[in-house]
PDB file of C-alpha atoms in Angstrom:
ATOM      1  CA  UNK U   1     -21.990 -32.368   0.581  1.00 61.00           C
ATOM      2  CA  UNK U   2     -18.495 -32.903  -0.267  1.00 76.00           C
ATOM      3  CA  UNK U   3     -16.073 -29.843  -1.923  1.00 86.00           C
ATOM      4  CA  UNK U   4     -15.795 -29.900  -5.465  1.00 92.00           C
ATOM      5  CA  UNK U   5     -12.272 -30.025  -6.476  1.00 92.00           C
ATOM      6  CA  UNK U   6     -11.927 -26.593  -7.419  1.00 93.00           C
ATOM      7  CA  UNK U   7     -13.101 -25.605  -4.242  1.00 94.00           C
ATOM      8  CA  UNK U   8     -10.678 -28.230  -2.463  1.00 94.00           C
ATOM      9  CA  UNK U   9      -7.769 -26.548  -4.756  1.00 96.00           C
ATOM     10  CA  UNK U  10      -8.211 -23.281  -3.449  1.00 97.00           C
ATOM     11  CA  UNK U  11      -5.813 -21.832  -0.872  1.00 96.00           C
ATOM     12  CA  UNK U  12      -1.825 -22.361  -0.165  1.00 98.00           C
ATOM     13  CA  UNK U  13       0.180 -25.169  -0.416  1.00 98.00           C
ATOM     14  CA  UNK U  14       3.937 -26.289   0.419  1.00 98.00           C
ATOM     15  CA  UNK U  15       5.672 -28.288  -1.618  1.00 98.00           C
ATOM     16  CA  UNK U  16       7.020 -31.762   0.144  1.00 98.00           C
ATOM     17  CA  UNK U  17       8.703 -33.514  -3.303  1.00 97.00           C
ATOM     18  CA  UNK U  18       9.118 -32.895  -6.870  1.00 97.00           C
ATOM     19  CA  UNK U  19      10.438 -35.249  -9.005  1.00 95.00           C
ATOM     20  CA  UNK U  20      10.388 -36.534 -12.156  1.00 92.00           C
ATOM     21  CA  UNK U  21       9.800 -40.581 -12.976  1.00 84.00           C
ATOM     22  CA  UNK U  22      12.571 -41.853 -15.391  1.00 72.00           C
ATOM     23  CA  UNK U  23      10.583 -43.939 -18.391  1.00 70.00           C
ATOM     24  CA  UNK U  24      13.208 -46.236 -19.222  1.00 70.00           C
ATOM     25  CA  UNK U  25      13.853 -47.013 -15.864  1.00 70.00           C
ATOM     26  CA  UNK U  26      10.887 -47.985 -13.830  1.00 72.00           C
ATOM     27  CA  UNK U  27      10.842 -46.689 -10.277  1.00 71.00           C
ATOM     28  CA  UNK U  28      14.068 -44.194 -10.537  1.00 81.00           C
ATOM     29  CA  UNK U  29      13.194 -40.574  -9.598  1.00 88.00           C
ATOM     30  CA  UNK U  30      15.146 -37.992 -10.712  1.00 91.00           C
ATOM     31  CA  UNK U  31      14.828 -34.695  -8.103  1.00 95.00           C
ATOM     32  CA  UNK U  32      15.655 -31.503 -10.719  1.00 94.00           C
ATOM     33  CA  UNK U  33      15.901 -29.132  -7.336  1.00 96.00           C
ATOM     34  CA  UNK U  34      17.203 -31.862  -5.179  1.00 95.00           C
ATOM     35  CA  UNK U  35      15.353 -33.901  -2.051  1.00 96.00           C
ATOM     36  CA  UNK U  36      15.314 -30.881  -0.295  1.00 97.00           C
ATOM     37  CA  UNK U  37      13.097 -28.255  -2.736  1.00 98.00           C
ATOM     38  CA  UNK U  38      11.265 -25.844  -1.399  1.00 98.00           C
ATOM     39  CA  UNK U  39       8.451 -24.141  -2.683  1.00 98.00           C
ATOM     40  CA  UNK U  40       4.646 -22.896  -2.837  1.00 98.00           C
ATOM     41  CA  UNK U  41       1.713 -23.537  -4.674  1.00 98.00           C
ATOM     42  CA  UNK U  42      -1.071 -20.665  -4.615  1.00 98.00           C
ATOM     43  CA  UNK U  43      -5.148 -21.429  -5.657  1.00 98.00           C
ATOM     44  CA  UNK U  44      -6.911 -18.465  -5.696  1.00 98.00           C
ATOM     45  CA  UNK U  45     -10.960 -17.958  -5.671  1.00 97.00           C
ATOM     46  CA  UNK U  46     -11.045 -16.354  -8.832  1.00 97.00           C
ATOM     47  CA  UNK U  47      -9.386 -18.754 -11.341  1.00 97.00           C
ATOM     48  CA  UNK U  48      -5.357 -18.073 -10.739  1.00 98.00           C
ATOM     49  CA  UNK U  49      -2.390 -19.848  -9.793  1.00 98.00           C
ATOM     50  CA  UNK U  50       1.206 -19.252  -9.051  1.00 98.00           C
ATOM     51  CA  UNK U  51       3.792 -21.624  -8.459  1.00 98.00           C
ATOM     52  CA  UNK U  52       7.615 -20.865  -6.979  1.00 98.00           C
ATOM     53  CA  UNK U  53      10.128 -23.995  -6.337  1.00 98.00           C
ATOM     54  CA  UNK U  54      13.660 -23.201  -5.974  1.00 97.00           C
ATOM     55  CA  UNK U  55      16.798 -26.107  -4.577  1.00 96.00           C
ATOM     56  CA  UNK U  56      18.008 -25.086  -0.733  1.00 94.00           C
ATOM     57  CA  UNK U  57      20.769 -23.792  -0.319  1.00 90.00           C
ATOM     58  CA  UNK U  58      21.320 -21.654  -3.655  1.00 90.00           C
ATOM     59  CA  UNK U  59      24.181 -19.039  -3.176  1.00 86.00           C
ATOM     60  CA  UNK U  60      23.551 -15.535  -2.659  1.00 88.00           C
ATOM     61  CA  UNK U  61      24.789 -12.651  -4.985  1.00 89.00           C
ATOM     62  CA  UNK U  62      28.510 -11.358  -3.329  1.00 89.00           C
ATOM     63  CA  UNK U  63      27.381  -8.050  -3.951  1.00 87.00           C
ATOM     64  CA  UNK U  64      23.872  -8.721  -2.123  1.00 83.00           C
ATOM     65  CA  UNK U  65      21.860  -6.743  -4.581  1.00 82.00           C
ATOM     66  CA  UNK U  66      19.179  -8.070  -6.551  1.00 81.00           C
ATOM     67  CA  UNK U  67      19.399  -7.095  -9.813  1.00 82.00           C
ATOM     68  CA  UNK U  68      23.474  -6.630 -10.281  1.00 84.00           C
ATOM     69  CA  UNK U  69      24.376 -10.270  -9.676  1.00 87.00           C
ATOM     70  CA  UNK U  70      27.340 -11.545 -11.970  1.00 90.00           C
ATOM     71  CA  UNK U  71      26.031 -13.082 -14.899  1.00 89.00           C
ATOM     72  CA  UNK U  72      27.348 -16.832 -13.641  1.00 91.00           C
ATOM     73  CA  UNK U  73      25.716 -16.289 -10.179  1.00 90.00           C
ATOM     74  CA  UNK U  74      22.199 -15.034 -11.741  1.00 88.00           C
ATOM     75  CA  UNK U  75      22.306 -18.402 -14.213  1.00 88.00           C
ATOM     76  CA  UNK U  76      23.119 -20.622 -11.293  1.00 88.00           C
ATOM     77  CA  UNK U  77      20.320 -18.527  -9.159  1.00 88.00           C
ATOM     78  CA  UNK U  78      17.981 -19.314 -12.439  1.00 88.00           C
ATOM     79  CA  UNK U  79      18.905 -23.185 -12.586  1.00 91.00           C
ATOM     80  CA  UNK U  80      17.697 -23.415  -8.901  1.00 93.00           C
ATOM     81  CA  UNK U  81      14.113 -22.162  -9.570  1.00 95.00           C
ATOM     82  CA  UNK U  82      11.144 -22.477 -11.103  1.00 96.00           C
ATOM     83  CA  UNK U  83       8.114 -19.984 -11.064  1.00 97.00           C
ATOM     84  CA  UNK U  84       4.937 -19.438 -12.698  1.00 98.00           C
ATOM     85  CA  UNK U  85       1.576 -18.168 -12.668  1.00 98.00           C
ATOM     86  CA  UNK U  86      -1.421 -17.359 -14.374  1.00 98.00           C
ATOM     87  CA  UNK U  87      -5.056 -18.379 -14.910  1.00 99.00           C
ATOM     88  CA  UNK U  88      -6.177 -22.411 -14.482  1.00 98.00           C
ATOM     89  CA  UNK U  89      -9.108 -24.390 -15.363  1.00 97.00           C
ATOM     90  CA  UNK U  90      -9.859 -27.796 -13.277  1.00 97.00           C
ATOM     91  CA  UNK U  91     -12.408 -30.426 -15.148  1.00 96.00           C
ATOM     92  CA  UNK U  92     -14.304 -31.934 -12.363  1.00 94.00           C
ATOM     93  CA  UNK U  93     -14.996 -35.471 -14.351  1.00 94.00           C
ATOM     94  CA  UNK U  94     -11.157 -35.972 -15.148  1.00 94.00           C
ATOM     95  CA  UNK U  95      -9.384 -34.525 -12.451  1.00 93.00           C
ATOM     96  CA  UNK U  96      -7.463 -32.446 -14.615  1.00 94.00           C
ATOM     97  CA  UNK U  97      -6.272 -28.708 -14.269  1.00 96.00           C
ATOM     98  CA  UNK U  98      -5.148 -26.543 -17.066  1.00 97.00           C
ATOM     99  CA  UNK U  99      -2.142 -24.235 -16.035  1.00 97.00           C
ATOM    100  CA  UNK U 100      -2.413 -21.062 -18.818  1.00 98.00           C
ATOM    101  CA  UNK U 101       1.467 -19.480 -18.770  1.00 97.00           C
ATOM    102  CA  UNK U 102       0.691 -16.078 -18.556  1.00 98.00           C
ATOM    103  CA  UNK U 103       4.360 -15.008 -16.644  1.00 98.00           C
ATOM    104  CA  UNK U 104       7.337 -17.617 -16.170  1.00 97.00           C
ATOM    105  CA  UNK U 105      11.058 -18.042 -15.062  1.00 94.00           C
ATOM    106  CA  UNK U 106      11.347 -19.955 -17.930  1.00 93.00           C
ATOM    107  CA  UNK U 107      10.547 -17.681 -21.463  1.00 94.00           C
ATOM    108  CA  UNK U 108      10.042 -21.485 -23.404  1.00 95.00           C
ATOM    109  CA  UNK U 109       6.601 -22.031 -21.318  1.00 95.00           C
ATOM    110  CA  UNK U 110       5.123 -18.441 -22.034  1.00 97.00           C
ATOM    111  CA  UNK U 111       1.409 -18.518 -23.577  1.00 97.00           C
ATOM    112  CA  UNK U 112       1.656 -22.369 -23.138  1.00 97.00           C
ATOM    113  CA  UNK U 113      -1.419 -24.423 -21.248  1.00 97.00           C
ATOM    114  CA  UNK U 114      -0.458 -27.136 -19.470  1.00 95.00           C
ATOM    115  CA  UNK U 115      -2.285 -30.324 -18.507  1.00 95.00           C
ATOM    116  CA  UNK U 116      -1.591 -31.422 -15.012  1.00 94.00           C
ATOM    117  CA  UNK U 117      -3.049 -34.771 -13.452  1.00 95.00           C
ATOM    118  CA  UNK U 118      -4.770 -34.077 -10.101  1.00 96.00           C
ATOM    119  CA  UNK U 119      -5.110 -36.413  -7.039  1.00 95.00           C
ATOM    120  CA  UNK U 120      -6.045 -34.808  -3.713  1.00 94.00           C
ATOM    121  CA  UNK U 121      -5.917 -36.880  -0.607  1.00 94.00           C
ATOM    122  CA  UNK U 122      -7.154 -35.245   2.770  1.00 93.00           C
ATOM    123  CA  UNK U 123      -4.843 -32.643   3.209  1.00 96.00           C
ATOM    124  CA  UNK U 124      -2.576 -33.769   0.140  1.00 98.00           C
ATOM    125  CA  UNK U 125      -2.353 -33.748  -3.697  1.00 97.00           C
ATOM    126  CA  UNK U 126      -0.688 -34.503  -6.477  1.00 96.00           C
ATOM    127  CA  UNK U 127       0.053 -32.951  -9.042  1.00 96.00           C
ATOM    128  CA  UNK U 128       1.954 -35.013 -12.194  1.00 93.00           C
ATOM    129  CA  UNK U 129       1.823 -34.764 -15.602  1.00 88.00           C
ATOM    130  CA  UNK U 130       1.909 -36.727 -18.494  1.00 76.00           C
ATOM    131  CA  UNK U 131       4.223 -35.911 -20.859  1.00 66.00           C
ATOM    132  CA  UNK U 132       7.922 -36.021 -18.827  1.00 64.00           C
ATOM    133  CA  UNK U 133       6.198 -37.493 -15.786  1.00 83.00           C
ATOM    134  CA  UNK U 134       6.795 -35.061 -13.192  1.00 92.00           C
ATOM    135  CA  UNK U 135       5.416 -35.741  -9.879  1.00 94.00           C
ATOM    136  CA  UNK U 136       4.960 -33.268  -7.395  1.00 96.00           C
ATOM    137  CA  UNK U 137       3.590 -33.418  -3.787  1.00 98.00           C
ATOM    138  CA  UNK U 138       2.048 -30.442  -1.751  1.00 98.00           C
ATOM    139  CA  UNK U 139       1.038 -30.400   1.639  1.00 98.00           C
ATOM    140  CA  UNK U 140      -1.802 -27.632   2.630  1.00 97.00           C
ATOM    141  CA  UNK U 141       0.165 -24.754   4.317  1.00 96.00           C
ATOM    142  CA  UNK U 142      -0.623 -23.696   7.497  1.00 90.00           C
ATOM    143  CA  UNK U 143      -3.242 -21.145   8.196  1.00 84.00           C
ATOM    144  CA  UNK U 144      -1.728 -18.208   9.199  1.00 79.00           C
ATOM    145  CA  UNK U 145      -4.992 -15.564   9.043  1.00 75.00           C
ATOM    146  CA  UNK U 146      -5.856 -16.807  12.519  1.00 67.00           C
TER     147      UNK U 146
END
């Protein structure tokens, strides 16, 4: 008997592209961290997600302190990531997941839910959405409890 796709979902995953499909022009991609984004995607059992992309390569504060950054290097920090998490619903018969903003780097996309496409491919999915066409590709990280 084969994994439901909630079941599939569950665990860590590292991100290998994000990019967003222009509408007027068919086939450009537009990469809003760059080729070279990094980031994670976290399933858990019990109905959560969190999600944390940032661009390579972003600057560190000169002071090295988190929090006391000047205000130019925390909005260029900000512009380089993206992060989210909170509960998520997947319908089985659509391949959809719902993506309920319960925390977020960005204050626009608190209390939203979000409808994300879902296409899982052995140890792959993909994960795009509808409205601006965002398409982004995870890899199943590596098992590290071993």
């Amino acid at each position: 008997m084969s994994k439901s796709l909630r079941e599939a979902l569950v665990g860590a995953w590292k991100l290998v592209e994000y990019s967003i499909e222009d509408k007027n022009k068919q086939g450009e991609k537009f990469y809003p961290l760059g080729k070279d984004a990094a980031g994670f995607l976290m399933y858990t059992p019990d109905g959560y997600v969190s999600a944390q992309m940032m661009a390579s390569g972003r600057p560190s504060y000169a002071n090295g302190h988190i929090h006391t950054g000047t205000t130019e290097e925390m909005a260029k920090a900000a512009k380089g990531y993206m992060a989210y998490s909170g509960q998520y619903e997947v319908d089985e018969e659509t391949n959809t997941l719902t993506h309920h903003m319960e925390v977020s780097m960005n204050p626009t996309w608190l209390g939203q839910a979000q409808e994300r496409f879902v296409k899982l491919e052995g140890n792959t999915i993909t994960i795009s959405t509808a409205g601006n066409h965002a398409v982004l590709v995870w890899k199943r990280a590596e098992d590290h409890a071993k």
